[in-house]
């Protein structure tokens, strides 16, 4: 039997670290719980990197190991499933199922894209539409699935202009991934970040605060990426021709009307979604938590009289595996913080490092982390606890550092397997799409641009919005 070289390397690294940690004389000042935590953390990370085992299974095994060895209590492990952020995501998926059932997405696409008359207009109107979906559909894979029929309609309308079709195929996953930072429910990694900030630093980041900090970055990075996709995928001649996408062409790929009078179900769903988003954004005024608002919205969306989807059908769309993964990794983050392992790991920071240098290193590592850890949530589970602990030691605001790391980790475009949306749009039967070479060409341009943009926001924009660089 021949072992995968990546698996072999991961096992060697993990076992070597565990052997070093097992020797009492090594690493003075490191307690028993911290040693156990680091050993479990190293094994879990190497398993995520080097094995095909499901990420959730690995996280649950790590959480169980930490509980059995007494590093954390069973109440801590099981209590993470009752965290408000987990409930927020469950209810957000119920709301998303209600929106998908009504066909509002098709109407929005026909309204926005139908107004494009040039290639650049089409690119940026599509980008704007994809950014808006971050408020309606949680998780990037769900947004990609919702947007796929719209892309297919555009591809059919532009069938004689192959380069434009390839450009749009690359644009959709790129914007979906980068715009996720707009909202707290944009990705499971965001909820992990919020949980770690509260457990490790006592800093609470709510839906409104995240929206204030993340939405401007999402808009800027998405439209910057749209230009990068347009310029790296098409030629001048491709961009000069006009375009005209009709509602009828979009209708062919939708089983719901995209024009004409709205149905009562569409009106109720649009009103409910607008109300929920408005209540999320006005949390400082009414003090009702986002999770409670989402729960109220989910109950209404699935109600027999006012709803548009049955509760049991909506619950089938909830990614329970992701929720278990989040809960287990939250417990791992608690163990890192409470055992002193995170503090010890970052205790060797070089003296004299400036806050801007610290943030630049964090952003660079987070941007490149997708080459090793393909799961966005796994990247945040590994990086954010360490970043928060290191930020405190370096005199950097842990909120700024954690948000910068999470935003930078949203870049995962280098390989087709780097993210689910990239995988989904990379292989569409009967439709021309991008190649690995196209992804590499885009990544060479977009990786430094997005990293620089995140750093700019962290040091120049977020301080104006109430999140200074230093504590």
mmCIF file with all atom_site columns, N, CA, C and O in Angstrom, residues 124-171:
data_model
loop_
_atom_site.group_PDB
_atom_site.id
_atom_site.type_symbol
_atom_site.label_atom_id
_atom_site.label_alt_id
_atom_site.label_comp_id
_atom_site.label_asym_id
_atom_site.label_entity_id
_atom_site.label_seq_id
_atom_site.pdbx_PDB_ins_code
_atom_site.Cartn_x
_atom_site.Cartn_y
_atom_site.Cartn_z
_atom_site.occupancy
_atom_site.B_iso_or_equiv
_atom_site.pdbx_formal_charge
_atom_site.auth_seq_id
_atom_site.auth_comp_id
_atom_site.auth_asym_id
_atom_site.auth_atom_id
_atom_site.pdbx_PDB_model_num
ATOM 1   N N  . UNK A 1 124 ? -20.395 44.613 -13.497 1.00 0.00 ? 124 UNK A N  1
ATOM 2   C CA . UNK A 1 124 ? -20.584 45.267 -12.203 1.00 0.00 ? 124 UNK A CA 1
ATOM 3   C C  . UNK A 1 124 ? -22.017 45.161 -11.690 1.00 0.00 ? 124 UNK A C  1
ATOM 4   O O  . UNK A 1 124 ? -22.239 45.130 -10.464 1.00 0.00 ? 124 UNK A O  1
ATOM 5   N N  . UNK A 1 125 ? -23.009 45.086 -12.585 1.00 0.00 ? 125 UNK A N  1
ATOM 6   C CA . UNK A 1 125 ? -24.381 44.843 -12.126 1.00 0.00 ? 125 UNK A CA 1
ATOM 7   C C  . UNK A 1 125 ? -24.513 43.425 -11.567 1.00 0.00 ? 125 UNK A C  1
ATOM 8   O O  . UNK A 1 125 ? -25.197 43.212 -10.556 1.00 0.00 ? 125 UNK A O  1
ATOM 9   N N  . UNK A 1 126 ? -23.870 42.460 -12.216 1.00 0.00 ? 126 UNK A N  1
ATOM 10  C CA . UNK A 1 126 ? -23.856 41.097 -11.688 1.00 0.00 ? 126 UNK A CA 1
ATOM 11  C C  . UNK A 1 126 ? -23.175 41.058 -10.330 1.00 0.00 ? 126 UNK A C  1
ATOM 12  O O  . UNK A 1 126 ? -23.638 40.390 -9.393  1.00 0.00 ? 126 UNK A O  1
ATOM 13  N N  . UNK A 1 127 ? -22.072 41.786 -10.206 1.00 0.00 ? 127 UNK A N  1
ATOM 14  C CA . UNK A 1 127 ? -21.352 41.863 -8.928  1.00 0.00 ? 127 UNK A CA 1
ATOM 15  C C  . UNK A 1 127 ? -22.245 42.437 -7.840  1.00 0.00 ? 127 UNK A C  1
ATOM 16  O O  . UNK A 1 127 ? -22.315 41.899 -6.728  1.00 0.00 ? 127 UNK A O  1
ATOM 17  N N  . UNK A 1 128 ? -22.940 43.536 -8.138  1.00 0.00 ? 128 UNK A N  1
ATOM 18  C CA . UNK A 1 128 ? -23.826 44.157 -7.156  1.00 0.00 ? 128 UNK A CA 1
ATOM 19  C C  . UNK A 1 128 ? -24.926 43.194 -6.721  1.00 0.00 ? 128 UNK A C  1
ATOM 20  O O  . UNK A 1 128 ? -25.263 43.097 -5.532  1.00 0.00 ? 128 UNK A O  1
ATOM 21  N N  . UNK A 1 129 ? -25.494 42.456 -7.688  1.00 0.00 ? 129 UNK A N  1
ATOM 22  C CA . UNK A 1 129 ? -26.553 41.497 -7.363  1.00 0.00 ? 129 UNK A CA 1
ATOM 23  C C  . UNK A 1 129 ? -26.032 40.390 -6.460  1.00 0.00 ? 129 UNK A C  1
ATOM 24  O O  . UNK A 1 129 ? -26.707 39.964 -5.507  1.00 0.00 ? 129 UNK A O  1
ATOM 25  N N  . UNK A 1 130 ? -24.815 39.914 -6.719  1.00 0.00 ? 130 UNK A N  1
ATOM 26  C CA . UNK A 1 130 ? -24.242 38.844 -5.905  1.00 0.00 ? 130 UNK A CA 1
ATOM 27  C C  . UNK A 1 130 ? -23.914 39.325 -4.499  1.00 0.00 ? 130 UNK A C  1
ATOM 28  O O  . UNK A 1 130 ? -24.043 38.563 -3.530  1.00 0.00 ? 130 UNK A O  1
ATOM 29  N N  . UNK A 1 131 ? -23.486 40.568 -4.359  1.00 0.00 ? 131 UNK A N  1
ATOM 30  C CA . UNK A 1 131 ? -23.219 41.121 -3.026  1.00 0.00 ? 131 UNK A CA 1
ATOM 31  C C  . UNK A 1 131 ? -24.500 41.148 -2.209  1.00 0.00 ? 131 UNK A C  1
ATOM 32  O O  . UNK A 1 131 ? -24.512 40.797 -1.013  1.00 0.00 ? 131 UNK A O  1
ATOM 33  N N  . UNK A 1 132 ? -25.604 41.538 -2.826  1.00 0.00 ? 132 UNK A N  1
ATOM 34  C CA . UNK A 1 132 ? -26.889 41.627 -2.120  1.00 0.00 ? 132 UNK A CA 1
ATOM 35  C C  . UNK A 1 132 ? -27.333 40.258 -1.605  1.00 0.00 ? 132 UNK A C  1
ATOM 36  O O  . UNK A 1 132 ? -27.954 40.157 -0.537  1.00 0.00 ? 132 UNK A O  1
ATOM 37  N N  . UNK A 1 133 ? -27.007 39.183 -2.332  1.00 0.00 ? 133 UNK A N  1
ATOM 38  C CA . UNK A 1 133 ? -27.443 37.853 -1.895  1.00 0.00 ? 133 UNK A CA 1
ATOM 39  C C  . UNK A 1 133 ? -26.836 37.442 -0.566  1.00 0.00 ? 133 UNK A C  1
ATOM 40  O O  . UNK A 1 133 ? -27.348 36.517 0.088   1.00 0.00 ? 133 UNK A O  1
ATOM 41  N N  . UNK A 1 134 ? -25.768 38.105 -0.132  1.00 0.00 ? 134 UNK A N  1
ATOM 42  C CA . UNK A 1 134 ? -25.165 37.783 1.166   1.00 0.00 ? 134 UNK A CA 1
ATOM 43  C C  . UNK A 1 134 ? -26.136 38.038 2.313   1.00 0.00 ? 134 UNK A C  1
ATOM 44  O O  . UNK A 1 134 ? -25.992 37.454 3.391   1.00 0.00 ? 134 UNK A O  1
ATOM 45  N N  . UNK A 1 135 ? -27.127 38.916 2.093   1.00 0.00 ? 135 UNK A N  1
ATOM 46  C CA . UNK A 1 135 ? -28.093 39.222 3.137   1.00 0.00 ? 135 UNK A CA 1
ATOM 47  C C  . UNK A 1 135 ? -29.245 38.219 3.163   1.00 0.00 ? 135 UNK A C  1
ATOM 48  O O  . UNK A 1 135 ? -30.002 38.174 4.136   1.00 0.00 ? 135 UNK A O  1
ATOM 49  N N  . UNK A 1 136 ? -29.417 37.467 2.100   1.00 0.00 ? 136 UNK A N  1
ATOM 50  C CA . UNK A 1 136 ? -30.568 36.569 1.995   1.00 0.00 ? 136 UNK A CA 1
ATOM 51  C C  . UNK A 1 136 ? -30.209 35.106 2.181   1.00 0.00 ? 136 UNK A C  1
ATOM 52  O O  . UNK A 1 136 ? -31.024 34.330 2.672   1.00 0.00 ? 136 UNK A O  1
ATOM 53  N N  . UNK A 1 137 ? -29.002 34.721 1.789   1.00 0.00 ? 137 UNK A N  1
ATOM 54  C CA . UNK A 1 137 ? -28.625 33.305 1.816   1.00 0.00 ? 137 UNK A CA 1
ATOM 55  C C  . UNK A 1 137 ? -27.321 33.146 2.595   1.00 0.00 ? 137 UNK A C  1
ATOM 56  O O  . UNK A 1 137 ? -26.287 33.685 2.185   1.00 0.00 ? 137 UNK A O  1
ATOM 57  N N  . UNK A 1 138 ? -27.330 32.424 3.706   1.00 0.00 ? 138 UNK A N  1
ATOM 58  C CA . UNK A 1 138 ? -26.089 32.191 4.445   1.00 0.00 ? 138 UNK A CA 1
ATOM 59  C C  . UNK A 1 138 ? -25.245 31.126 3.763   1.00 0.00 ? 138 UNK A C  1
ATOM 60  O O  . UNK A 1 138 ? -25.773 30.268 3.053   1.00 0.00 ? 138 UNK A O  1
ATOM 61  N N  . UNK A 1 139 ? -23.968 31.180 3.945   1.00 0.00 ? 139 UNK A N  1
ATOM 62  C CA . UNK A 1 139 ? -23.008 30.206 3.409   1.00 0.00 ? 139 UNK A CA 1
ATOM 63  C C  . UNK A 1 139 ? -22.782 30.411 1.918   1.00 0.00 ? 139 UNK A C  1
ATOM 64  O O  . UNK A 1 139 ? -23.714 30.573 1.141   1.00 0.00 ? 139 UNK A O  1
ATOM 65  N N  . UNK A 1 140 ? -21.534 30.422 1.534   1.00 0.00 ? 140 UNK A N  1
ATOM 66  C CA . UNK A 1 140 ? -21.159 30.686 0.137   1.00 0.00 ? 140 UNK A CA 1
ATOM 67  C C  . UNK A 1 140 ? -21.625 29.585 -0.808  1.00 0.00 ? 140 UNK A C  1
ATOM 68  O O  . UNK A 1 140 ? -21.977 29.853 -1.955  1.00 0.00 ? 140 UNK A O  1
ATOM 69  N N  . UNK A 1 141 ? -21.646 28.336 -0.349  1.00 0.00 ? 141 UNK A N  1
ATOM 70  C CA . UNK A 1 141 ? -22.088 27.253 -1.223  1.00 0.00 ? 141 UNK A CA 1
ATOM 71  C C  . UNK A 1 141 ? -23.572 27.397 -1.551  1.00 0.00 ? 141 UNK A C  1
ATOM 72  O O  . UNK A 1 141 ? -24.000 27.111 -2.682  1.00 0.00 ? 141 UNK A O  1
ATOM 73  N N  . UNK A 1 142 ? -24.380 27.844 -0.602  1.00 0.00 ? 142 UNK A N  1
ATOM 74  C CA . UNK A 1 142 ? -25.796 28.068 -0.864  1.00 0.00 ? 142 UNK A CA 1
ATOM 75  C C  . UNK A 1 142 ? -26.028 29.184 -1.856  1.00 0.00 ? 142 UNK A C  1
ATOM 76  O O  . UNK A 1 142 ? -26.895 29.097 -2.737  1.00 0.00 ? 142 UNK A O  1
ATOM 77  N N  . UNK A 1 143 ? -25.255 30.240 -1.752  1.00 0.00 ? 143 UNK A N  1
ATOM 78  C CA . UNK A 1 143 ? -25.376 31.345 -2.701  1.00 0.00 ? 143 UNK A CA 1
ATOM 79  C C  . UNK A 1 143 ? -24.941 30.918 -4.099  1.00 0.00 ? 143 UNK A C  1
ATOM 80  O O  . UNK A 1 143 ? -25.532 31.342 -5.099  1.00 0.00 ? 143 UNK A O  1
ATOM 81  N N  . UNK A 1 144 ? -23.913 30.081 -4.173  1.00 0.00 ? 144 UNK A N  1
ATOM 82  C CA . UNK A 1 144 ? -23.452 29.599 -5.475  1.00 0.00 ? 144 UNK A CA 1
ATOM 83  C C  . UNK A 1 144 ? -24.533 28.749 -6.148  1.00 0.00 ? 144 UNK A C  1
ATOM 84  O O  . UNK A 1 144 ? -24.779 28.884 -7.351  1.00 0.00 ? 144 UNK A O  1
ATOM 85  N N  . UNK A 1 145 ? -25.182 27.894 -5.370  1.00 0.00 ? 145 UNK A N  1
ATOM 86  C CA . UNK A 1 145 ? -26.248 27.055 -5.931  1.00 0.00 ? 145 UNK A CA 1
ATOM 87  C C  . UNK A 1 145 ? -27.419 27.914 -6.400  1.00 0.00 ? 145 UNK A C  1
ATOM 88  O O  . UNK A 1 145 ? -28.034 27.634 -7.435  1.00 0.00 ? 145 UNK A O  1
ATOM 89  N N  . UNK A 1 146 ? -27.734 28.973 -5.652  1.00 0.00 ? 146 UNK A N  1
ATOM 90  C CA . UNK A 1 146 ? -28.831 29.858 -6.031  1.00 0.00 ? 146 UNK A CA 1
ATOM 91  C C  . UNK A 1 146 ? -28.496 30.650 -7.292  1.00 0.00 ? 146 UNK A C  1
ATOM 92  O O  . UNK A 1 146 ? -29.376 30.922 -8.118  1.00 0.00 ? 146 UNK A O  1
ATOM 93  N N  . UNK A 1 147 ? -27.217 31.008 -7.457  1.00 0.00 ? 147 UNK A N  1
ATOM 94  C CA . UNK A 1 147 ? -26.812 31.842 -8.592  1.00 0.00 ? 147 UNK A CA 1
ATOM 95  C C  . UNK A 1 147 ? -26.555 31.045 -9.867  1.00 0.00 ? 147 UNK A C  1
ATOM 96  O O  . UNK A 1 147 ? -26.524 31.627 -10.954 1.00 0.00 ? 147 UNK A O  1
ATOM 97  N N  . UNK A 1 148 ? -26.392 29.729 -9.753  1.00 0.00 ? 148 UNK A N  1
ATOM 98  C CA . UNK A 1 148 ? -26.052 28.924 -10.928 1.00 0.00 ? 148 UNK A CA 1
ATOM 99  C C  . UNK A 1 148 ? -27.074 29.040 -12.069 1.00 0.00 ? 148 UNK A C  1
ATOM 100 O O  . UNK A 1 148 ? -26.681 29.211 -13.228 1.00 0.00 ? 148 UNK A O  1
ATOM 101 N N  . UNK A 1 149 ? -28.388 28.965 -11.791 1.00 0.00 ? 149 UNK A N  1
ATOM 102 C CA . UNK A 1 149 ? -29.342 29.119 -12.902 1.00 0.00 ? 149 UNK A CA 1
ATOM 103 C C  . UNK A 1 149 ? -29.245 30.475 -13.604 1.00 0.00 ? 149 UNK A C  1
ATOM 104 O O  . UNK A 1 149 ? -29.448 30.565 -14.824 1.00 0.00 ? 149 UNK A O  1
ATOM 105 N N  . UNK A 1 150 ? -28.934 31.522 -12.836 1.00 0.00 ? 150 UNK A N  1
ATOM 106 C CA . UNK A 1 150 ? -28.774 32.851 -13.439 1.00 0.00 ? 150 UNK A CA 1
ATOM 107 C C  . UNK A 1 150 ? -27.569 32.855 -14.374 1.00 0.00 ? 150 UNK A C  1
ATOM 108 O O  . UNK A 1 150 ? -27.623 33.387 -15.492 1.00 0.00 ? 150 UNK A O  1
ATOM 109 N N  . UNK A 1 151 ? -26.474 32.230 -13.930 1.00 0.00 ? 151 UNK A N  1
ATOM 110 C CA . UNK A 1 151 ? -25.294 32.144 -14.792 1.00 0.00 ? 151 UNK A CA 1
ATOM 111 C C  . UNK A 1 151 ? -25.602 31.362 -16.071 1.00 0.00 ? 151 UNK A C  1
ATOM 112 O O  . UNK A 1 151 ? -25.187 31.765 -17.167 1.00 0.00 ? 151 UNK A O  1
ATOM 113 N N  . UNK A 1 152 ? -26.323 30.257 -15.946 1.00 0.00 ? 152 UNK A N  1
ATOM 114 C CA . UNK A 1 152 ? -26.645 29.452 -17.121 1.00 0.00 ? 152 UNK A CA 1
ATOM 115 C C  . UNK A 1 152 ? -27.476 30.252 -18.128 1.00 0.00 ? 152 UNK A C  1
ATOM 116 O O  . UNK A 1 152 ? -27.274 30.142 -19.338 1.00 0.00 ? 152 UNK A O  1
ATOM 117 N N  . UNK A 1 153 ? -28.390 31.078 -17.620 1.00 0.00 ? 153 UNK A N  1
ATOM 118 C CA . UNK A 1 153 ? -29.185 31.922 -18.512 1.00 0.00 ? 153 UNK A CA 1
ATOM 119 C C  . UNK A 1 153 ? -28.299 32.931 -19.241 1.00 0.00 ? 153 UNK A C  1
ATOM 120 O O  . UNK A 1 153 ? -28.442 33.151 -20.451 1.00 0.00 ? 153 UNK A O  1
ATOM 121 N N  . UNK A 1 154 ? -27.367 33.537 -18.516 1.00 0.00 ? 154 UNK A N  1
ATOM 122 C CA . UNK A 1 154 ? -26.444 34.495 -19.134 1.00 0.00 ? 154 UNK A CA 1
ATOM 123 C C  . UNK A 1 154 ? -25.540 33.782 -20.144 1.00 0.00 ? 154 UNK A C  1
ATOM 124 O O  . UNK A 1 154 ? -25.240 34.326 -21.220 1.00 0.00 ? 154 UNK A O  1
ATOM 125 N N  . UNK A 1 155 ? -25.098 32.573 -19.799 1.00 0.00 ? 155 UNK A N  1
ATOM 126 C CA . UNK A 1 155 ? -24.222 31.818 -20.706 1.00 0.00 ? 155 UNK A CA 1
ATOM 127 C C  . UNK A 1 155 ? -24.934 31.486 -22.007 1.00 0.00 ? 155 UNK A C  1
ATOM 128 O O  . UNK A 1 155 ? -24.324 31.557 -23.090 1.00 0.00 ? 155 UNK A O  1
ATOM 129 N N  . UNK A 1 156 ? -26.208 31.128 -21.935 1.00 0.00 ? 156 UNK A N  1
ATOM 130 C CA . UNK A 1 156 ? -26.967 30.839 -23.150 1.00 0.00 ? 156 UNK A CA 1
ATOM 131 C C  . UNK A 1 156 ? -27.144 32.096 -23.999 1.00 0.00 ? 156 UNK A C  1
ATOM 132 O O  . UNK A 1 156 ? -27.025 32.060 -25.230 1.00 0.00 ? 156 UNK A O  1
ATOM 133 N N  . UNK A 1 157 ? -27.403 33.221 -23.342 1.00 0.00 ? 157 UNK A N  1
ATOM 134 C CA . UNK A 1 157 ? -27.599 34.469 -24.084 1.00 0.00 ? 157 UNK A CA 1
ATOM 135 C C  . UNK A 1 157 ? -26.310 34.951 -24.745 1.00 0.00 ? 157 UNK A C  1
ATOM 136 O O  . UNK A 1 157 ? -26.347 35.652 -25.756 1.00 0.00 ? 157 UNK A O  1
ATOM 137 N N  . UNK A 1 158 ? -25.158 34.554 -24.181 1.00 0.00 ? 158 UNK A N  1
ATOM 138 C CA . UNK A 1 158 ? -23.859 34.982 -24.717 1.00 0.00 ? 158 UNK A CA 1
ATOM 139 C C  . UNK A 1 158 ? -23.096 33.804 -25.323 1.00 0.00 ? 158 UNK A C  1
ATOM 140 O O  . UNK A 1 158 ? -21.859 33.803 -25.341 1.00 0.00 ? 158 UNK A O  1
ATOM 141 N N  . UNK A 1 159 ? -23.819 32.810 -25.813 1.00 0.00 ? 159 UNK A N  1
ATOM 142 C CA . UNK A 1 159 ? -23.188 31.572 -26.296 1.00 0.00 ? 159 UNK A CA 1
ATOM 143 C C  . UNK A 1 159 ? -22.183 31.809 -27.420 1.00 0.00 ? 159 UNK A C  1
ATOM 144 O O  . UNK A 1 159 ? -21.219 31.057 -27.574 1.00 0.00 ? 159 UNK A O  1
ATOM 145 N N  . UNK A 1 160 ? -22.385 32.882 -28.210 1.00 0.00 ? 160 UNK A N  1
ATOM 146 C CA . UNK A 1 160 ? -21.470 33.147 -29.322 1.00 0.00 ? 160 UNK A CA 1
ATOM 147 C C  . UNK A 1 160 ? -20.249 33.966 -28.896 1.00 0.00 ? 160 UNK A C  1
ATOM 148 O O  . UNK A 1 160 ? -19.424 34.310 -29.740 1.00 0.00 ? 160 UNK A O  1
ATOM 149 N N  . UNK A 1 161 ? -20.136 34.272 -27.621 1.00 0.00 ? 161 UNK A N  1
ATOM 150 C CA . UNK A 1 161 ? -18.997 35.051 -27.096 1.00 0.00 ? 161 UNK A CA 1
ATOM 151 C C  . UNK A 1 161 ? -18.379 34.274 -25.929 1.00 0.00 ? 161 UNK A C  1
ATOM 152 O O  . UNK A 1 161 ? -18.596 34.572 -24.759 1.00 0.00 ? 161 UNK A O  1
ATOM 153 N N  . UNK A 1 162 ? -17.590 33.262 -26.284 1.00 0.00 ? 162 UNK A N  1
ATOM 154 C CA . UNK A 1 162 ? -17.088 32.307 -25.303 1.00 0.00 ? 162 UNK A CA 1
ATOM 155 C C  . UNK A 1 162 ? -16.285 32.971 -24.191 1.00 0.00 ? 162 UNK A C  1
ATOM 156 O O  . UNK A 1 162 ? -16.392 32.590 -23.022 1.00 0.00 ? 162 UNK A O  1
ATOM 157 N N  . UNK A 1 163 ? -15.456 33.951 -24.527 1.00 0.00 ? 163 UNK A N  1
ATOM 158 C CA . UNK A 1 163 ? -14.620 34.574 -23.508 1.00 0.00 ? 163 UNK A CA 1
ATOM 159 C C  . UNK A 1 163 ? -15.461 35.263 -22.427 1.00 0.00 ? 163 UNK A C  1
ATOM 160 O O  . UNK A 1 163 ? -15.095 35.272 -21.252 1.00 0.00 ? 163 UNK A O  1
ATOM 161 N N  . UNK A 1 164 ? -16.573 35.856 -22.833 1.00 0.00 ? 164 UNK A N  1
ATOM 162 C CA . UNK A 1 164 ? -17.445 36.501 -21.851 1.00 0.00 ? 164 UNK A CA 1
ATOM 163 C C  . UNK A 1 164 ? -18.095 35.467 -20.938 1.00 0.00 ? 164 UNK A C  1
ATOM 164 O O  . UNK A 1 164 ? -18.283 35.714 -19.739 1.00 0.00 ? 164 UNK A O  1
ATOM 165 N N  . UNK A 1 165 ? -18.431 34.313 -21.494 1.00 0.00 ? 165 UNK A N  1
ATOM 166 C CA . UNK A 1 165 ? -19.010 33.250 -20.675 1.00 0.00 ? 165 UNK A CA 1
ATOM 167 C C  . UNK A 1 165 ? -17.993 32.760 -19.648 1.00 0.00 ? 165 UNK A C  1
ATOM 168 O O  . UNK A 1 165 ? -18.317 32.566 -18.471 1.00 0.00 ? 165 UNK A O  1
ATOM 169 N N  . UNK A 1 166 ? -16.757 32.564 -20.085 1.00 0.00 ? 166 UNK A N  1
ATOM 170 C CA . UNK A 1 166 ? -15.700 32.147 -19.158 1.00 0.00 ? 166 UNK A CA 1
ATOM 171 C C  . UNK A 1 166 ? -15.477 33.215 -18.087 1.00 0.00 ? 166 UNK A C  1
ATOM 172 O O  . UNK A 1 166 ? -15.297 32.905 -16.897 1.00 0.00 ? 166 UNK A O  1
ATOM 173 N N  . UNK A 1 167 ? -15.502 34.483 -18.493 1.00 0.00 ? 167 UNK A N  1
ATOM 174 C CA . UNK A 1 167 ? -15.349 35.575 -17.534 1.00 0.00 ? 167 UNK A CA 1
ATOM 175 C C  . UNK A 1 167 ? -16.447 35.537 -16.469 1.00 0.00 ? 167 UNK A C  1
ATOM 176 O O  . UNK A 1 167 ? -16.180 35.662 -15.273 1.00 0.00 ? 167 UNK A O  1
ATOM 177 N N  . UNK A 1 168 ? -17.698 35.340 -16.898 1.00 0.00 ? 168 UNK A N  1
ATOM 178 C CA . UNK A 1 168 ? -18.809 35.285 -15.944 1.00 0.00 ? 168 UNK A CA 1
ATOM 179 C C  . UNK A 1 168 ? -18.711 34.050 -15.051 1.00 0.00 ? 168 UNK A C  1
ATOM 180 O O  . UNK A 1 168 ? -19.028 34.116 -13.852 1.00 0.00 ? 168 UNK A O  1
ATOM 181 N N  . UNK A 1 169 ? -18.259 32.936 -15.618 1.00 0.00 ? 169 UNK A N  1
ATOM 182 C CA . UNK A 1 169 ? -18.078 31.723 -14.806 1.00 0.00 ? 169 UNK A CA 1
ATOM 183 C C  . UNK A 1 169 ? -17.070 31.952 -13.687 1.00 0.00 ? 169 UNK A C  1
ATOM 184 O O  . UNK A 1 169 ? -17.226 31.428 -12.568 1.00 0.00 ? 169 UNK A O  1
ATOM 185 N N  . UNK A 1 170 ? -16.073 32.742 -13.950 1.00 0.00 ? 170 UNK A N  1
ATOM 186 C CA . UNK A 1 170 ? -15.063 33.066 -12.936 1.00 0.00 ? 170 UNK A CA 1
ATOM 187 C C  . UNK A 1 170 ? -15.545 34.173 -12.010 1.00 0.00 ? 170 UNK A C  1
ATOM 188 O O  . UNK A 1 170 ? -15.219 34.189 -10.813 1.00 0.00 ? 170 UNK A O  1
ATOM 189 N N  . UNK A 1 171 ? -16.341 35.079 -12.540 1.00 0.00 ? 171 UNK A N  1
ATOM 190 C CA . UNK A 1 171 ? -16.833 36.208 -11.737 1.00 0.00 ? 171 UNK A CA 1
ATOM 191 C C  . UNK A 1 171 ? -17.757 35.740 -10.612 1.00 0.00 ? 171 UNK A C  1
ATOM 192 O O  . UNK A 1 171 ? -17.644 36.222 -9.470  1.00 0.00 ? 171 UNK A O  1
#
